[in-house]
mmCIF file of C-alpha atoms in Angstrom:
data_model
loop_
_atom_site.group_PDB
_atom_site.id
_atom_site.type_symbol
_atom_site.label_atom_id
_atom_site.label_comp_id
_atom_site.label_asym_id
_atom_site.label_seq_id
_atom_site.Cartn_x
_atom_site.Cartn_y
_atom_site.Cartn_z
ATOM 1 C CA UNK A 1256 57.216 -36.316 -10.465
ATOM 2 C CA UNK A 1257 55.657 -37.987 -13.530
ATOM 3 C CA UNK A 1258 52.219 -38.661 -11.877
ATOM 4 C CA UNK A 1259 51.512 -34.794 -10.753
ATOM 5 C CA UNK A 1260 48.704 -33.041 -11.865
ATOM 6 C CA UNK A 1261 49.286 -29.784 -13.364
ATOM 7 C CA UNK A 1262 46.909 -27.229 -12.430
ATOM 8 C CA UNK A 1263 46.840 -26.724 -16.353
ATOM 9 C CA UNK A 1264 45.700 -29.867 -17.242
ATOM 10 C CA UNK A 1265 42.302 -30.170 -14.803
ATOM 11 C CA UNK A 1266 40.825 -27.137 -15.238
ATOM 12 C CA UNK A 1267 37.257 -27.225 -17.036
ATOM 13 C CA UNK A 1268 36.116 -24.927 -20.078
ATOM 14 C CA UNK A 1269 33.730 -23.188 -17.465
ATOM 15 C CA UNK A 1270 36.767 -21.737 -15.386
ATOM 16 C CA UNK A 1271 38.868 -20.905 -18.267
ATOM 17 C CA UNK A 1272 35.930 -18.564 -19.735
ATOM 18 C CA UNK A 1273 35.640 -17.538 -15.899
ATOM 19 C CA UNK A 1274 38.757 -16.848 -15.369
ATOM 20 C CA UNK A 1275 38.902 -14.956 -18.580
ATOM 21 C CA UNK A 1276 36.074 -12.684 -17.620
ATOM 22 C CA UNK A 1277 37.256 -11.874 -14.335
ATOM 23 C CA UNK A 1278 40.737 -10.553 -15.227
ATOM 24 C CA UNK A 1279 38.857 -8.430 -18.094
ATOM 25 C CA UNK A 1280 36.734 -7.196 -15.630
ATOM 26 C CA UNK A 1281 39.235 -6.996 -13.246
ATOM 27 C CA UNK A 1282 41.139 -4.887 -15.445
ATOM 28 C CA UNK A 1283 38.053 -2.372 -16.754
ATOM 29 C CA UNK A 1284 37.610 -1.328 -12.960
ATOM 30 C CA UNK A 1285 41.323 -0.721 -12.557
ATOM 31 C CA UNK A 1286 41.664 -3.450 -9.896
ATOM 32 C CA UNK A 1287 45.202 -4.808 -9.522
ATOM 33 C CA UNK A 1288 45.503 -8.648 -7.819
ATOM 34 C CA UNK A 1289 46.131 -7.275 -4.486
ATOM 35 C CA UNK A 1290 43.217 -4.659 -4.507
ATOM 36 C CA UNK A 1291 40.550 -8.119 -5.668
ATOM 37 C CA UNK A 1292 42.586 -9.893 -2.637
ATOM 38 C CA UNK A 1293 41.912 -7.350 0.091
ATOM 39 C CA UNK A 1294 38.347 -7.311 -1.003
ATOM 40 C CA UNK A 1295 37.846 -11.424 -1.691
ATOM 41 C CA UNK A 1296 40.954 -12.827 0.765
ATOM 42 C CA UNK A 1297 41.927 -14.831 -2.258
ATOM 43 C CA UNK A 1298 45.754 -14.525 -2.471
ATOM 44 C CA UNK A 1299 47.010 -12.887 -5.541
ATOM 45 C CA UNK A 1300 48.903 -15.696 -6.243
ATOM 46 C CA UNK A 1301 45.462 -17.981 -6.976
ATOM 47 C CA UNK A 1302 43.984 -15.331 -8.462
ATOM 48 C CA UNK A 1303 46.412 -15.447 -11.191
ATOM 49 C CA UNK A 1304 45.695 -18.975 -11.904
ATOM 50 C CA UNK A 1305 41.807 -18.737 -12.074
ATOM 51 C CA UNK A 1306 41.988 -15.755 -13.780
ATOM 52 C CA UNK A 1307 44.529 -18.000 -16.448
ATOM 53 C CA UNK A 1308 42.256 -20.981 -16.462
ATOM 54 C CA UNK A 1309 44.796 -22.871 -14.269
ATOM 55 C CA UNK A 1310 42.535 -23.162 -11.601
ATOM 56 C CA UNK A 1311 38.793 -24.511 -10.996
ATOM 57 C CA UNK A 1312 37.432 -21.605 -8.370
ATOM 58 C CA UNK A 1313 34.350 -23.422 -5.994
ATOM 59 C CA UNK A 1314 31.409 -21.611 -6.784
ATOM 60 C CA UNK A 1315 31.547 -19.970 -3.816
ATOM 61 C CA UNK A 1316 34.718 -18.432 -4.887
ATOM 62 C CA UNK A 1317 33.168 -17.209 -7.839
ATOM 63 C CA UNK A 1318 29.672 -15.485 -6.497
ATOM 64 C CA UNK A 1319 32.554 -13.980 -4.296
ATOM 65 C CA UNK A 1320 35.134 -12.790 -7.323
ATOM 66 C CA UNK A 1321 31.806 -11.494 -9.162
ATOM 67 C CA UNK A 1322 30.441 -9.659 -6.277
ATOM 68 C CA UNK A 1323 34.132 -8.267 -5.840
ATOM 69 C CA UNK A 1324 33.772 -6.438 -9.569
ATOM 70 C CA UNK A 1325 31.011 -5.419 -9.044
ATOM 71 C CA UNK A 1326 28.693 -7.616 -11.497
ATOM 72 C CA UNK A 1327 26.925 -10.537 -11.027
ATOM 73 C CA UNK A 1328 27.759 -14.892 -11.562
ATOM 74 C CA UNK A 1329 25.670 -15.460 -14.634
ATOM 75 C CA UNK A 1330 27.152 -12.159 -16.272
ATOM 76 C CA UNK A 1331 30.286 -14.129 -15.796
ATOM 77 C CA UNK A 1332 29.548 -17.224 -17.164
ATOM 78 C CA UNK A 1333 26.899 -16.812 -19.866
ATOM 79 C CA UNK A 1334 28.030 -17.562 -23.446
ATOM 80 C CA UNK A 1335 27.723 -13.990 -25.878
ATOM 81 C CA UNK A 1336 28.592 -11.585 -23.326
#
């Protein structure tokens, strides 16, 4: 379909550096997908593309995700950390 949008191609410079954190974090606590899912209810699946910069979380979706590892939204998204 030549007029889809791909997921790839929307999301802003503020969910790729997002998405970027959380997987890091993600990671440092040992999490896996389905561990952040049980605790969030988002689906592993869109996980993968926020945490890829393929997706552009609400911010209630991310003051969730931070909560979830255990830190905080502007920890998340302030440049230098």
């Amino acid at each position: 379909m030549a007029n889809a949008l791909h997921l790839e191609e929307i999301s802003h410079p503020t969910a790729l550096l997002f998405g970027g954190r959380l997987k890091a974090r993600r990671k440092a606590l040992k999490l896996t997908q389905v561990q952040l899912f049980e605790r969030t209810g988002i689906t592993p699946g869109y996980l993968s593309f926020i945490e890829n910069g393929r997706a552009n979380p609400t911010l209630d979706m991310m003051v969730k995700l931070s909560e979830a590892v255990d830190t905080n939204l502007c920890k998340m998204l302030c440049e230098g950390d």
